mmCIF file with all atom_site columns, C-alpha atoms in Angstrom:
data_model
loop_
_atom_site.group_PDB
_atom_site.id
_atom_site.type_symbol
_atom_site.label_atom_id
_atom_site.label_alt_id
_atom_site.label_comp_id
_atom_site.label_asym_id
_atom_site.label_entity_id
_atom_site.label_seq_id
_atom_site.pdbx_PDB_ins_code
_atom_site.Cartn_x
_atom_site.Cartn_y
_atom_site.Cartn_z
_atom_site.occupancy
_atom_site.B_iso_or_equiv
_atom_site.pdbx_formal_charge
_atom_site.auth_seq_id
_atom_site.auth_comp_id
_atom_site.auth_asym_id
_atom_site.auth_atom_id
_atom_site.pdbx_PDB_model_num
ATOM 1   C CA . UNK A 1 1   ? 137.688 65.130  -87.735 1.00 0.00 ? 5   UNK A CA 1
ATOM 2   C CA . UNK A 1 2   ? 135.030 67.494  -87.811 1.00 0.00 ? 6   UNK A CA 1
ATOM 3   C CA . UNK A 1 3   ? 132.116 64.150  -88.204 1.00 0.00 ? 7   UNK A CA 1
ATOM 4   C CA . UNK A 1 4   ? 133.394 62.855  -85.022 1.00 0.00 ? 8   UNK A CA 1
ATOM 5   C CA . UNK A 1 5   ? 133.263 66.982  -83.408 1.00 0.00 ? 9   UNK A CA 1
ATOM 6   C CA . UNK A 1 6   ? 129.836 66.560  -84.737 1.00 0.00 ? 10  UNK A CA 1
ATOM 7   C CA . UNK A 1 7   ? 128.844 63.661  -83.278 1.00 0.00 ? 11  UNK A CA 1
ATOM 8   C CA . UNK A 1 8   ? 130.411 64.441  -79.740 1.00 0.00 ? 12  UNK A CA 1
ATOM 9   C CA . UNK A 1 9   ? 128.980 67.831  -79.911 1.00 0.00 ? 13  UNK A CA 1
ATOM 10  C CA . UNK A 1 10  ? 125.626 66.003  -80.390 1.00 0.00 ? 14  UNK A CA 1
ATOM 11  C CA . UNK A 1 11  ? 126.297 63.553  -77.685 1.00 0.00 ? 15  UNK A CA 1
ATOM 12  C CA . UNK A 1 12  ? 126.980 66.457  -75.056 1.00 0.00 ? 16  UNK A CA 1
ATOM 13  C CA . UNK A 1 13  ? 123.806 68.330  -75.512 1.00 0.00 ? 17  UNK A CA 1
ATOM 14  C CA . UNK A 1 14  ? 121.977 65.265  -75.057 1.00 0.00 ? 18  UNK A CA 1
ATOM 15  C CA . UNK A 1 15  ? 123.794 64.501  -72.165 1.00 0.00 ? 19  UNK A CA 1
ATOM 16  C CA . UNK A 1 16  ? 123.183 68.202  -70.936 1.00 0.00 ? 20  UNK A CA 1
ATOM 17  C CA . UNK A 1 17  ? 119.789 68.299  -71.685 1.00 0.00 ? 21  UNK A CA 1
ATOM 18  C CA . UNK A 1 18  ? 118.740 64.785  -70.028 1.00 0.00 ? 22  UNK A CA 1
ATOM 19  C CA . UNK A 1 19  ? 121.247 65.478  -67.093 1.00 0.00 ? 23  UNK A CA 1
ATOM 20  C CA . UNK A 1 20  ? 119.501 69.707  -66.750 1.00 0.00 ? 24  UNK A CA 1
ATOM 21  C CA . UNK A 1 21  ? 115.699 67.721  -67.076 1.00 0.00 ? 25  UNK A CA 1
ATOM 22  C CA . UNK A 1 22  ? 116.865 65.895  -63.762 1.00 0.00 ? 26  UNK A CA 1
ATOM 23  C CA . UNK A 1 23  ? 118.700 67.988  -61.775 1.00 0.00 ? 27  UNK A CA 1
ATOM 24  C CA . UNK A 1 24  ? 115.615 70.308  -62.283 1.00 0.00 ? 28  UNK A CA 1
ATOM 25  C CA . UNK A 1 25  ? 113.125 67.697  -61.728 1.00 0.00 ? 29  UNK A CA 1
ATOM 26  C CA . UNK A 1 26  ? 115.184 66.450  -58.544 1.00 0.00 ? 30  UNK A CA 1
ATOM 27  C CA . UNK A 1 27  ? 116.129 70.020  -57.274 1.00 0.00 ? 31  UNK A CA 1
ATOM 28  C CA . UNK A 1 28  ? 112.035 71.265  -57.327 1.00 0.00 ? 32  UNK A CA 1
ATOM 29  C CA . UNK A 1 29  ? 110.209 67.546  -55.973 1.00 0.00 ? 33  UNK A CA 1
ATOM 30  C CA . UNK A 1 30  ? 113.064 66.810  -52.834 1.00 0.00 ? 34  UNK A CA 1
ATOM 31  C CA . UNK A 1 31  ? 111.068 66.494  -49.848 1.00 0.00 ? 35  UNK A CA 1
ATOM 32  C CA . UNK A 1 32  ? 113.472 68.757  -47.462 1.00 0.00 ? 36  UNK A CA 1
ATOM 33  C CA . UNK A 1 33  ? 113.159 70.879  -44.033 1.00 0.00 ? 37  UNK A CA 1
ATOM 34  C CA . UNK A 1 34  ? 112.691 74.851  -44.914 1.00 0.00 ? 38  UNK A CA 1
ATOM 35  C CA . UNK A 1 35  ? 112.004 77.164  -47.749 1.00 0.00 ? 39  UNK A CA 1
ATOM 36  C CA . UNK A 1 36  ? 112.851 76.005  -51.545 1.00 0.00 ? 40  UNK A CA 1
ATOM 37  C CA . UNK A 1 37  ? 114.770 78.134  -53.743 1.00 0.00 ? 41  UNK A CA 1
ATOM 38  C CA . UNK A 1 38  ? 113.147 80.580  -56.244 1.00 0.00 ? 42  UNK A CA 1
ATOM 39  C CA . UNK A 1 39  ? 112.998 79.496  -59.415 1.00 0.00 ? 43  UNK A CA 1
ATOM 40  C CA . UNK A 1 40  ? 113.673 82.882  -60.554 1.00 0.00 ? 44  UNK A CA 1
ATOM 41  C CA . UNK A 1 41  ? 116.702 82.916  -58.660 1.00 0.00 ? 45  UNK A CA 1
ATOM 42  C CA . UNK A 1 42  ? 118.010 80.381  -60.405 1.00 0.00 ? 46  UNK A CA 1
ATOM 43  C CA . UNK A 1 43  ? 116.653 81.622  -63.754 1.00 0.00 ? 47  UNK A CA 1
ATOM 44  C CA . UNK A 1 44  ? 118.728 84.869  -62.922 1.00 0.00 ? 48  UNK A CA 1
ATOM 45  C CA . UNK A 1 45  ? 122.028 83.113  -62.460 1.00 0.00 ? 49  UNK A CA 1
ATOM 46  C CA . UNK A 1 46  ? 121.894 80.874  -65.091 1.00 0.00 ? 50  UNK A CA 1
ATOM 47  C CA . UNK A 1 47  ? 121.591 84.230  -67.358 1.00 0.00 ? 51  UNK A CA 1
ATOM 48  C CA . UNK A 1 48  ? 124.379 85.746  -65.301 1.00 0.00 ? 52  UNK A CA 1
ATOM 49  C CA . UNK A 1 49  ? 126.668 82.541  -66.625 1.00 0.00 ? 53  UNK A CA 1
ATOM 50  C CA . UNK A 1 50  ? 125.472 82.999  -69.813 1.00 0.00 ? 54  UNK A CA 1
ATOM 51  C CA . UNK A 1 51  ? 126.512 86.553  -70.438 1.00 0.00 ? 55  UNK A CA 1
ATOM 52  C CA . UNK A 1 52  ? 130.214 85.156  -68.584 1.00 0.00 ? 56  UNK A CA 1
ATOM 53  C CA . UNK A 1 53  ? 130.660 82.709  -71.361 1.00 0.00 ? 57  UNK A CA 1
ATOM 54  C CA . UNK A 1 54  ? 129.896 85.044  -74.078 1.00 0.00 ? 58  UNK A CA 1
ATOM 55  C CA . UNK A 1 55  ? 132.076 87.665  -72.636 1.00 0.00 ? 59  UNK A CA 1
ATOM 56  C CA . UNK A 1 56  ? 134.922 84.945  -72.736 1.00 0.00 ? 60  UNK A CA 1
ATOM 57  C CA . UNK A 1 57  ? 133.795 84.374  -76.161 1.00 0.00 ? 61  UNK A CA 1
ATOM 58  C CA . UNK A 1 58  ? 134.123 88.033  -77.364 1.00 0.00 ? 62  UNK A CA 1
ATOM 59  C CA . UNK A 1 59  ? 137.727 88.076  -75.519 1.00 0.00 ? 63  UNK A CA 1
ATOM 60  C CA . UNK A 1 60  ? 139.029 85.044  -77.262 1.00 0.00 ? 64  UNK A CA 1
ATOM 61  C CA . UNK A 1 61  ? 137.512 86.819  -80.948 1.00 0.00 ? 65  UNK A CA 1
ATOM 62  C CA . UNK A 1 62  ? 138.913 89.887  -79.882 1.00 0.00 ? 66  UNK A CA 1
ATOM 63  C CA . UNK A 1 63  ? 143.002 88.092  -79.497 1.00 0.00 ? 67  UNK A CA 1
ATOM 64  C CA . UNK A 1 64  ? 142.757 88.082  -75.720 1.00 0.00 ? 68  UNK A CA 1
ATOM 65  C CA . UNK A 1 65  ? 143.143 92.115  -75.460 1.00 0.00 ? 69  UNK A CA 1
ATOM 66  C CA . UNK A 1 66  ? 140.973 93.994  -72.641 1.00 0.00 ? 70  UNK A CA 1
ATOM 67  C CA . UNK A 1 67  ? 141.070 97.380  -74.616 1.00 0.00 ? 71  UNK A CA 1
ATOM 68  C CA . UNK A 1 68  ? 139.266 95.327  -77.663 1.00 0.00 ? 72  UNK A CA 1
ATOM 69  C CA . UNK A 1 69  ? 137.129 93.615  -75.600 1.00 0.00 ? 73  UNK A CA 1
ATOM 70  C CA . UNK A 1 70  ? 136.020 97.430  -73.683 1.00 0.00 ? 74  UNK A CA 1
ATOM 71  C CA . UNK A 1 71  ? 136.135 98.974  -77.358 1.00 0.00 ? 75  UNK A CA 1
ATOM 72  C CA . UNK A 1 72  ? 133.571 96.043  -78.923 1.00 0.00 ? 76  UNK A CA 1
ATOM 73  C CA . UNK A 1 73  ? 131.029 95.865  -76.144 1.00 0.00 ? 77  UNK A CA 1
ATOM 74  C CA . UNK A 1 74  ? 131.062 99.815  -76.300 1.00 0.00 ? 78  UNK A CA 1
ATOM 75  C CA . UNK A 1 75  ? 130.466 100.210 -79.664 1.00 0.00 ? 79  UNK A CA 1
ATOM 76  C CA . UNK A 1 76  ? 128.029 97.501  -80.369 1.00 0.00 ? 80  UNK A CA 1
ATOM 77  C CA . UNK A 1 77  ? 126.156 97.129  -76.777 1.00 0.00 ? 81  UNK A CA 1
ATOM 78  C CA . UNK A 1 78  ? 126.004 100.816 -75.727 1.00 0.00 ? 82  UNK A CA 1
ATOM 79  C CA . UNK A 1 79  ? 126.521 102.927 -78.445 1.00 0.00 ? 83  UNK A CA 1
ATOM 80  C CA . UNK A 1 80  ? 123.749 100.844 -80.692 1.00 0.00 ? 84  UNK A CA 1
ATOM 81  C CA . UNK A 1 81  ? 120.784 101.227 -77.944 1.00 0.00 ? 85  UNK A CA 1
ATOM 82  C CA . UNK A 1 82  ? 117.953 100.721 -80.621 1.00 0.00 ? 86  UNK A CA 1
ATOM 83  C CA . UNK A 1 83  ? 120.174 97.206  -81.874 1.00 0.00 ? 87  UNK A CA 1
ATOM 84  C CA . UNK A 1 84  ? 120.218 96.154  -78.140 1.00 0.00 ? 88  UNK A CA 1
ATOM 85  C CA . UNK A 1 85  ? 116.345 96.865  -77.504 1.00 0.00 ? 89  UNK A CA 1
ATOM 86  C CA . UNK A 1 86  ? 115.311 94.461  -80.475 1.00 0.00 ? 90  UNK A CA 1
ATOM 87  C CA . UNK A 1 87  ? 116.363 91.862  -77.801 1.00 0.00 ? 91  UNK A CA 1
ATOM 88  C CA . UNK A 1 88  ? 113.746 92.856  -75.142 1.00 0.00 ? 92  UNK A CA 1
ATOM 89  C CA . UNK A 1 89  ? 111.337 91.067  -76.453 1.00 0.00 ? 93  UNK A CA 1
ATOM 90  C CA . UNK A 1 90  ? 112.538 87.954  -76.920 1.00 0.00 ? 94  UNK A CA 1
ATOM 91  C CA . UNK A 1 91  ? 114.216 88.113  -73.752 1.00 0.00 ? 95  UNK A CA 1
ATOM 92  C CA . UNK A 1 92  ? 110.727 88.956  -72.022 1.00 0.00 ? 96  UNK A CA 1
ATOM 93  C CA . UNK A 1 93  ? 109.933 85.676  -73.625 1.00 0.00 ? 97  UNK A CA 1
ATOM 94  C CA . UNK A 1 94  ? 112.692 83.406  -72.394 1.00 0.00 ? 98  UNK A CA 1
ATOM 95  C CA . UNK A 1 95  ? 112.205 84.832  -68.866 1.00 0.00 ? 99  UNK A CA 1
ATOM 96  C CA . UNK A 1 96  ? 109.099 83.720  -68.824 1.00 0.00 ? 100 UNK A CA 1
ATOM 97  C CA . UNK A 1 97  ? 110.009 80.591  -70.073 1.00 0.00 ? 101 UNK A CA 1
ATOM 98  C CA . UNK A 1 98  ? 112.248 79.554  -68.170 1.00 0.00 ? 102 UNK A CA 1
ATOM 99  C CA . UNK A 1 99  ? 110.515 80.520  -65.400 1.00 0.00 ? 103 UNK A CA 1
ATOM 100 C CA . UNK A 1 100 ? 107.846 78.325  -66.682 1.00 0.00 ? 104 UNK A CA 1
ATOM 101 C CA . UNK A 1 101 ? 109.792 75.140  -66.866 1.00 0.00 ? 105 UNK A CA 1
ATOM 102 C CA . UNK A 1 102 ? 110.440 75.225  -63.411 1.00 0.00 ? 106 UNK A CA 1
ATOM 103 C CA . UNK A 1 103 ? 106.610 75.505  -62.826 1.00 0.00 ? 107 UNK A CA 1
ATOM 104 C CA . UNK A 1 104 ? 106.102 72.371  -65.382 1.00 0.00 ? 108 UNK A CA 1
ATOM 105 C CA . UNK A 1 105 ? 108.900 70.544  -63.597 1.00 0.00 ? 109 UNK A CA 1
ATOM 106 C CA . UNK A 1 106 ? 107.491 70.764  -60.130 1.00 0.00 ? 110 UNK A CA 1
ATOM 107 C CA . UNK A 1 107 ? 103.753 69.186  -61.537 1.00 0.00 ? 111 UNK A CA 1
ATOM 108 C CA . UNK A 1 108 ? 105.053 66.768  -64.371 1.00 0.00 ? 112 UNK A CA 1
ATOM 109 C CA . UNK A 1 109 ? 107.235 63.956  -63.870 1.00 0.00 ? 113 UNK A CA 1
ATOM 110 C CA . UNK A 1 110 ? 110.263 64.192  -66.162 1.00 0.00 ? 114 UNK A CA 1
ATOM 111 C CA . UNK A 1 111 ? 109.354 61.720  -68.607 1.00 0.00 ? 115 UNK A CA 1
ATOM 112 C CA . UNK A 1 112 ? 106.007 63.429  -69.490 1.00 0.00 ? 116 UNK A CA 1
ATOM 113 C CA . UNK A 1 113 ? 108.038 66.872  -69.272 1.00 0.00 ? 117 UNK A CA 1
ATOM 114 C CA . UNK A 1 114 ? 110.885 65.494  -71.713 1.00 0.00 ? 118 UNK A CA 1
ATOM 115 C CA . UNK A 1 115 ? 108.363 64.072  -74.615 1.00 0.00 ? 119 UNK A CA 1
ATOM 116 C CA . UNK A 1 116 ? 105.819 67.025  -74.047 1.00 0.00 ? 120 UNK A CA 1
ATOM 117 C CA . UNK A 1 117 ? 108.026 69.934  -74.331 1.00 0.00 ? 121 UNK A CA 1
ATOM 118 C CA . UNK A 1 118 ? 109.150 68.441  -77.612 1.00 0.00 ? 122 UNK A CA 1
ATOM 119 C CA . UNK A 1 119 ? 106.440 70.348  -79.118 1.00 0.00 ? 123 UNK A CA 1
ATOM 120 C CA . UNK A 1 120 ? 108.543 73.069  -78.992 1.00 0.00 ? 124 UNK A CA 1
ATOM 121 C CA . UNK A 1 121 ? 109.538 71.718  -82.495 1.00 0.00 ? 125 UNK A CA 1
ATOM 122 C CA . UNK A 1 122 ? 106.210 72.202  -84.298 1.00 0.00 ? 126 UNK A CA 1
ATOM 123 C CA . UNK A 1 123 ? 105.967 75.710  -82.879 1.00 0.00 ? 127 UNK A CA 1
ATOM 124 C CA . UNK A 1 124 ? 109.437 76.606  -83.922 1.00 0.00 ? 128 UNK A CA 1
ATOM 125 C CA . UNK A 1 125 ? 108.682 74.918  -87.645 1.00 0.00 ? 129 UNK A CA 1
ATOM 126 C CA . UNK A 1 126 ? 105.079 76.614  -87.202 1.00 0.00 ? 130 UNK A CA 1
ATOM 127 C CA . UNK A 1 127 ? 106.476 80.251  -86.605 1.00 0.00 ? 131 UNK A CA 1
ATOM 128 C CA . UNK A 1 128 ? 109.245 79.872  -89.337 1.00 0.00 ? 132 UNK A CA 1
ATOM 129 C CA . UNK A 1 129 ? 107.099 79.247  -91.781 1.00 0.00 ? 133 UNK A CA 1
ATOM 130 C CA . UNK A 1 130 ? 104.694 82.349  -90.655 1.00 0.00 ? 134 UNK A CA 1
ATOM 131 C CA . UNK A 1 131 ? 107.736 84.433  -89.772 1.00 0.00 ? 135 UNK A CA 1
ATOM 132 C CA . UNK A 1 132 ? 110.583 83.697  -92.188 1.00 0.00 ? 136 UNK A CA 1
ATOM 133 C CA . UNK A 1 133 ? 108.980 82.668  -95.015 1.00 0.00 ? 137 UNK A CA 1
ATOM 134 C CA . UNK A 1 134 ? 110.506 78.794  -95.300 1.00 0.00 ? 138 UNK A CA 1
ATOM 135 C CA . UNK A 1 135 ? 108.739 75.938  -96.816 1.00 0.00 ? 139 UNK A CA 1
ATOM 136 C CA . UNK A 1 136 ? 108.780 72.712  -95.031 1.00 0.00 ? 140 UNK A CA 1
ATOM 137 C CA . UNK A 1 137 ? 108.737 69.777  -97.238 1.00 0.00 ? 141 UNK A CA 1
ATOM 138 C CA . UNK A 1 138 ? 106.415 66.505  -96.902 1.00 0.00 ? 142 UNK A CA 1
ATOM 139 C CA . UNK A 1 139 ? 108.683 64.493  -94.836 1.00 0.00 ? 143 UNK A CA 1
ATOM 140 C CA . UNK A 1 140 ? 109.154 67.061  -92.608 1.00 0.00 ? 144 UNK A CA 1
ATOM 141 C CA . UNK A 1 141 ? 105.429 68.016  -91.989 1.00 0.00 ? 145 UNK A CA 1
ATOM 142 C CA . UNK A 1 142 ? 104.731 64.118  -91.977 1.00 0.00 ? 146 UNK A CA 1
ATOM 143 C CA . UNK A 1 143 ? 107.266 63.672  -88.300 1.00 0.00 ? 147 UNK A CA 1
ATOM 144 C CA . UNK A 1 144 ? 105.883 67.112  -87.377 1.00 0.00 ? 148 UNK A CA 1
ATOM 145 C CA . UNK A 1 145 ? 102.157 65.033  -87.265 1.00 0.00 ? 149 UNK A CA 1
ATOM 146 C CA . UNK A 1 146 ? 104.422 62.023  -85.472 1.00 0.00 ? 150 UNK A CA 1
ATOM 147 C CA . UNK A 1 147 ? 105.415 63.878  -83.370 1.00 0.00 ? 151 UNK A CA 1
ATOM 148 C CA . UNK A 1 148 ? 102.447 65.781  -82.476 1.00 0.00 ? 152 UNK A CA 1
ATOM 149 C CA . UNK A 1 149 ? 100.590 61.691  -81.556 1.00 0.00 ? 153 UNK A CA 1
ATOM 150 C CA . UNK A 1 150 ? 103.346 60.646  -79.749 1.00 0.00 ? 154 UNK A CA 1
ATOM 151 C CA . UNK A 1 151 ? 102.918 63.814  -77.504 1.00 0.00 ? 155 UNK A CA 1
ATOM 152 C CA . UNK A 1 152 ? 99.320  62.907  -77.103 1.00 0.00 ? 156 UNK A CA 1
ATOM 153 C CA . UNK A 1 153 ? 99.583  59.484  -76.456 1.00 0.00 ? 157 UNK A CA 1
ATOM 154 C CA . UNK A 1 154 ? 102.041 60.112  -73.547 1.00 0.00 ? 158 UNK A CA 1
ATOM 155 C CA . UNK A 1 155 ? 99.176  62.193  -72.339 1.00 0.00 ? 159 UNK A CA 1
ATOM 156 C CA . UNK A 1 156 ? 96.318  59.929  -72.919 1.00 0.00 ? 160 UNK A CA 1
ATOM 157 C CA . UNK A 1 157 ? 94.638  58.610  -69.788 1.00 0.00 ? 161 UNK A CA 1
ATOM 158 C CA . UNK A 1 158 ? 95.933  55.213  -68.503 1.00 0.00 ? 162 UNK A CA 1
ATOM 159 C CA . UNK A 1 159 ? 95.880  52.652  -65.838 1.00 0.00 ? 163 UNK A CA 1
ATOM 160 C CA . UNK A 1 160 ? 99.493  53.707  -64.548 1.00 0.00 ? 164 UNK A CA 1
ATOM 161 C CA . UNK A 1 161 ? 98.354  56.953  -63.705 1.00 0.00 ? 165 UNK A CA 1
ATOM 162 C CA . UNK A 1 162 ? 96.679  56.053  -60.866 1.00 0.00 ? 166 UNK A CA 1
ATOM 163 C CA . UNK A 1 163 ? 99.491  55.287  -58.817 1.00 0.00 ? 167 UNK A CA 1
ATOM 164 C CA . UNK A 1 164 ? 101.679 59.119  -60.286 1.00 0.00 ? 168 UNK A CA 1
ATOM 165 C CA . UNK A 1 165 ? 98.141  60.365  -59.030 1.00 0.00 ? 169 UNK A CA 1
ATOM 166 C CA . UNK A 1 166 ? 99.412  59.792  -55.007 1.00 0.00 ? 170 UNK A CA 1
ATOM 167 C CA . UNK A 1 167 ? 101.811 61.876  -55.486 1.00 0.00 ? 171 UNK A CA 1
ATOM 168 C CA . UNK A 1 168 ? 100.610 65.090  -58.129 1.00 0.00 ? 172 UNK A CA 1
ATOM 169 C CA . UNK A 1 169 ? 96.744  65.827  -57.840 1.00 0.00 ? 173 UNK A CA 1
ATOM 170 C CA . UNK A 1 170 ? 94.730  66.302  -61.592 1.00 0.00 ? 174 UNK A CA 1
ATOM 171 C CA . UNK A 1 171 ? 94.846  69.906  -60.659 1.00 0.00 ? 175 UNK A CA 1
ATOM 172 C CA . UNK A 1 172 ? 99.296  70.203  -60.279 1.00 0.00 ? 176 UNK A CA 1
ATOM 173 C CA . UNK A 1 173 ? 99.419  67.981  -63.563 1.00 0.00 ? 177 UNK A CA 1
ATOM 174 C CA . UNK A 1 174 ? 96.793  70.175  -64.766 1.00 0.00 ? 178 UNK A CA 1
ATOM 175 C CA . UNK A 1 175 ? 99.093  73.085  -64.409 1.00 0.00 ? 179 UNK A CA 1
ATOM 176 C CA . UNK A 1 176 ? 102.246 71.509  -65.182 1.00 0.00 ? 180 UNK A CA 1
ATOM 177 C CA . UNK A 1 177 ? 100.890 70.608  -68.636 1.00 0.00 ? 181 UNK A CA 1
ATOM 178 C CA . UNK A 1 178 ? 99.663  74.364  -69.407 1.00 0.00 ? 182 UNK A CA 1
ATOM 179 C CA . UNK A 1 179 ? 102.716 75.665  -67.849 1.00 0.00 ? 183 UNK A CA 1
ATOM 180 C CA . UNK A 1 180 ? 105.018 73.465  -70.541 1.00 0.00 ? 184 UNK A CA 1
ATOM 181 C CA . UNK A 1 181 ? 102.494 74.412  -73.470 1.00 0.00 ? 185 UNK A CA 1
ATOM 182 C CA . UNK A 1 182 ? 103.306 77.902  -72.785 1.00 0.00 ? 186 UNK A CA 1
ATOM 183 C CA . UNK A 1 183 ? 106.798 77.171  -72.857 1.00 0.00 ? 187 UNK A CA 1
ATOM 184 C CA . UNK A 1 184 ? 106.906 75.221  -75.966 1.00 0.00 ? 188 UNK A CA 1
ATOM 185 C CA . UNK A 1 185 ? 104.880 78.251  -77.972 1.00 0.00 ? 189 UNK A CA 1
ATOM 186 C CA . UNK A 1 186 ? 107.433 81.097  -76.399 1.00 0.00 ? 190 UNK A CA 1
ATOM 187 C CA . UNK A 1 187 ? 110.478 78.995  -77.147 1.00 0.00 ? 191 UNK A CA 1
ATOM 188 C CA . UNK A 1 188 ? 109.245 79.121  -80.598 1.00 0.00 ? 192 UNK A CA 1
ATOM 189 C CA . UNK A 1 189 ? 108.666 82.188  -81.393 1.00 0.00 ? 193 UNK A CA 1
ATOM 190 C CA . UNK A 1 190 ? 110.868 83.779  -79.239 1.00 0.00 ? 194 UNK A CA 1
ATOM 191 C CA . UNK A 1 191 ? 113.946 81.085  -80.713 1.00 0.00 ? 195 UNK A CA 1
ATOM 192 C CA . UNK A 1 192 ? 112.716 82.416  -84.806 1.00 0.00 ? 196 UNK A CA 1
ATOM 193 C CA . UNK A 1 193 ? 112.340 86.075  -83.836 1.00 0.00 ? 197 UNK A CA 1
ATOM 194 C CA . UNK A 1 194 ? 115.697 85.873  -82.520 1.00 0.00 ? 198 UNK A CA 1
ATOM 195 C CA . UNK A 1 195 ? 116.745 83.619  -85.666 1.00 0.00 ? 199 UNK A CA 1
ATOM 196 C CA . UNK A 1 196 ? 115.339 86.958  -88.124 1.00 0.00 ? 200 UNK A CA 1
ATOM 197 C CA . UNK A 1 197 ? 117.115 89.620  -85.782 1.00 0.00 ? 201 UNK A CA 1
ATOM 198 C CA . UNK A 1 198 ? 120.289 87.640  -86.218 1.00 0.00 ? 202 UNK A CA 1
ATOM 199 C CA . UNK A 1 199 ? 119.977 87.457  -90.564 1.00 0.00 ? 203 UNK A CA 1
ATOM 200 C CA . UNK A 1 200 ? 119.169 91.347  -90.197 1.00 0.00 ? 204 UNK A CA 1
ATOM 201 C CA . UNK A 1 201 ? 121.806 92.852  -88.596 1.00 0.00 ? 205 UNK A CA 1
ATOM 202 C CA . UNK A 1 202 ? 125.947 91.886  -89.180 1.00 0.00 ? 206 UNK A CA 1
ATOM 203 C CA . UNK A 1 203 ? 126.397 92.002  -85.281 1.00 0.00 ? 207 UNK A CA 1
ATOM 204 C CA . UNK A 1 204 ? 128.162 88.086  -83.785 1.00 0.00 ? 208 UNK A CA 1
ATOM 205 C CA . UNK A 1 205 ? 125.361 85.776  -82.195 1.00 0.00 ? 209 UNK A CA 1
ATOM 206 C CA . UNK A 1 206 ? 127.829 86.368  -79.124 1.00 0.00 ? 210 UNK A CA 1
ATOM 207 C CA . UNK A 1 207 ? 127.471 90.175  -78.663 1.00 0.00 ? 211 UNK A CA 1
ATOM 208 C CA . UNK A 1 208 ? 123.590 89.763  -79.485 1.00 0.00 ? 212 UNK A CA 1
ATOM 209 C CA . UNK A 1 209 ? 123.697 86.750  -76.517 1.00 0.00 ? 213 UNK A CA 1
ATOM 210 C CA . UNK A 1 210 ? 124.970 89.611  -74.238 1.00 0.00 ? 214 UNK A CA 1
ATOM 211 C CA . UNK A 1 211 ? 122.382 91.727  -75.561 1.00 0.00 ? 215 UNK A CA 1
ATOM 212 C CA . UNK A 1 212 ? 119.351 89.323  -74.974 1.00 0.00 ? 216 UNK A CA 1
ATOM 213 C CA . UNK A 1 213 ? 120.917 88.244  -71.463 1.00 0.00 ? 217 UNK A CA 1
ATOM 214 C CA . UNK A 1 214 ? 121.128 91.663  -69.923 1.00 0.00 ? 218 UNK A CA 1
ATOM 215 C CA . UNK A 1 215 ? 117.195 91.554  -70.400 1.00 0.00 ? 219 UNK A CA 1
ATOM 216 C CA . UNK A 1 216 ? 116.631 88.386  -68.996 1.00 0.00 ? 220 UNK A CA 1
ATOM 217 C CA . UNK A 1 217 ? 118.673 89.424  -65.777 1.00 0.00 ? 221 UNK A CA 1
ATOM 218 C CA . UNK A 1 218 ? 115.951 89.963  -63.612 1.00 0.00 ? 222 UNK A CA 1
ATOM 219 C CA . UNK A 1 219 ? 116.511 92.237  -60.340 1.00 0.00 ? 223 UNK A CA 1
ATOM 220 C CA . UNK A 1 220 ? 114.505 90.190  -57.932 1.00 0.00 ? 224 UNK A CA 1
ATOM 221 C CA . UNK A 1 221 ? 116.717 87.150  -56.332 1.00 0.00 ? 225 UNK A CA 1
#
């Protein structure tokens, strides 16, 4: 029972993260009368569901009582204000992010997004070893250098570029490919700084989710 959990959990988030890649890809390059949406603005309520599911999740852990729920968030959101500021930071970070991938999205065609921001992997592997003090062993540095080529070779000049050229200039791809570097370095570090605050403290990864969303909420829609 809990393989075949394992395996549909794995077969949901890559169906959710092909499916997101898409939708954002679609959503930012549809040639359409008027103003497109902010990117922020989406950013914003995506954080807003965020802390809604992890409210739910702190309900059910708290056996479906409001006055548990109220007395939880109190005591470990508001009345732990230094606990809840260790999460500005890294929610700084994901704002920016996130905010970042819909820049990347709008220059890079999805393929070239999906393989490229897959760096995010050696950063996160780079800053864990830097930040938490945990040894990689040769097999695992050996598909981190994999990994790295098959990033570059998806970005090596080719023949087939001429015709993606029509429709991004050097200068868009240009910044779509910074704009998804960025991303890949804040997703590390901000993902292993997280990771440390989380082995430091005895708070759930559900009332710290609250705590990094509230930052990320940003005012401007």
């Amino acid at each position: 029972m809990s393989t075949n959990l394992k395996y549909l959990s794995l077969g949901i988030l890559v169906f959710q993260t092909t499916s997101l890649v898409l939708t954002m890809r679609y959503s930012r390059t549809l040639k359409e009368e008027g103003p497109r949406y902010l990117s922020s603005t989406a950013v914003v309520i995506a954080e807003l569901l965020k802390i809604l599911a992890c409210v739910l999740l702190v309900y059910k852990d708290s056996k479906c009582n409001l006055r548990t729920l109220n007395r939880v968030l109190h005591d470990e959101i508001l009345n732990k204000p230094m606990e809840t500021l260790k999460l500005a930071i890294p929610s700084g970070i994901y704002t920016l992010q996130n905010n970042l991938l819909y820049v990347a999205l709008s220059n890079l065609d999805a393929a070239t997004y999906q393989v490229t921001y897959q760096l995010k992997i050696l950063t996160t592997a780079l800053f864990s070893v830097s930040m938490l003090s945990k040894k990689l062993g040769v097999y695992q540095w050996l598909s981190l250098v994999i990994l790295m080529t098959g990033v570059a070779f998806v970005q090596w000049p080719s023949d087939s570029q001429a015709t993606a050229a029509k429709e991004h200039s050097a200068g868009s791809q240009f910044v779509g490919l910074i704009a998804v570097l960025i991303a890949c370095f804040s997703s590390g570090f901000a993902g292993v700084y997280f990771e440390k605050i989380l082995k430091e403290t005895k708070q759930s990864v559900w009332i710290r989710n609250i705590q990094l969303v509230s930052f990320s909420s940003e005012p401007s829609l």
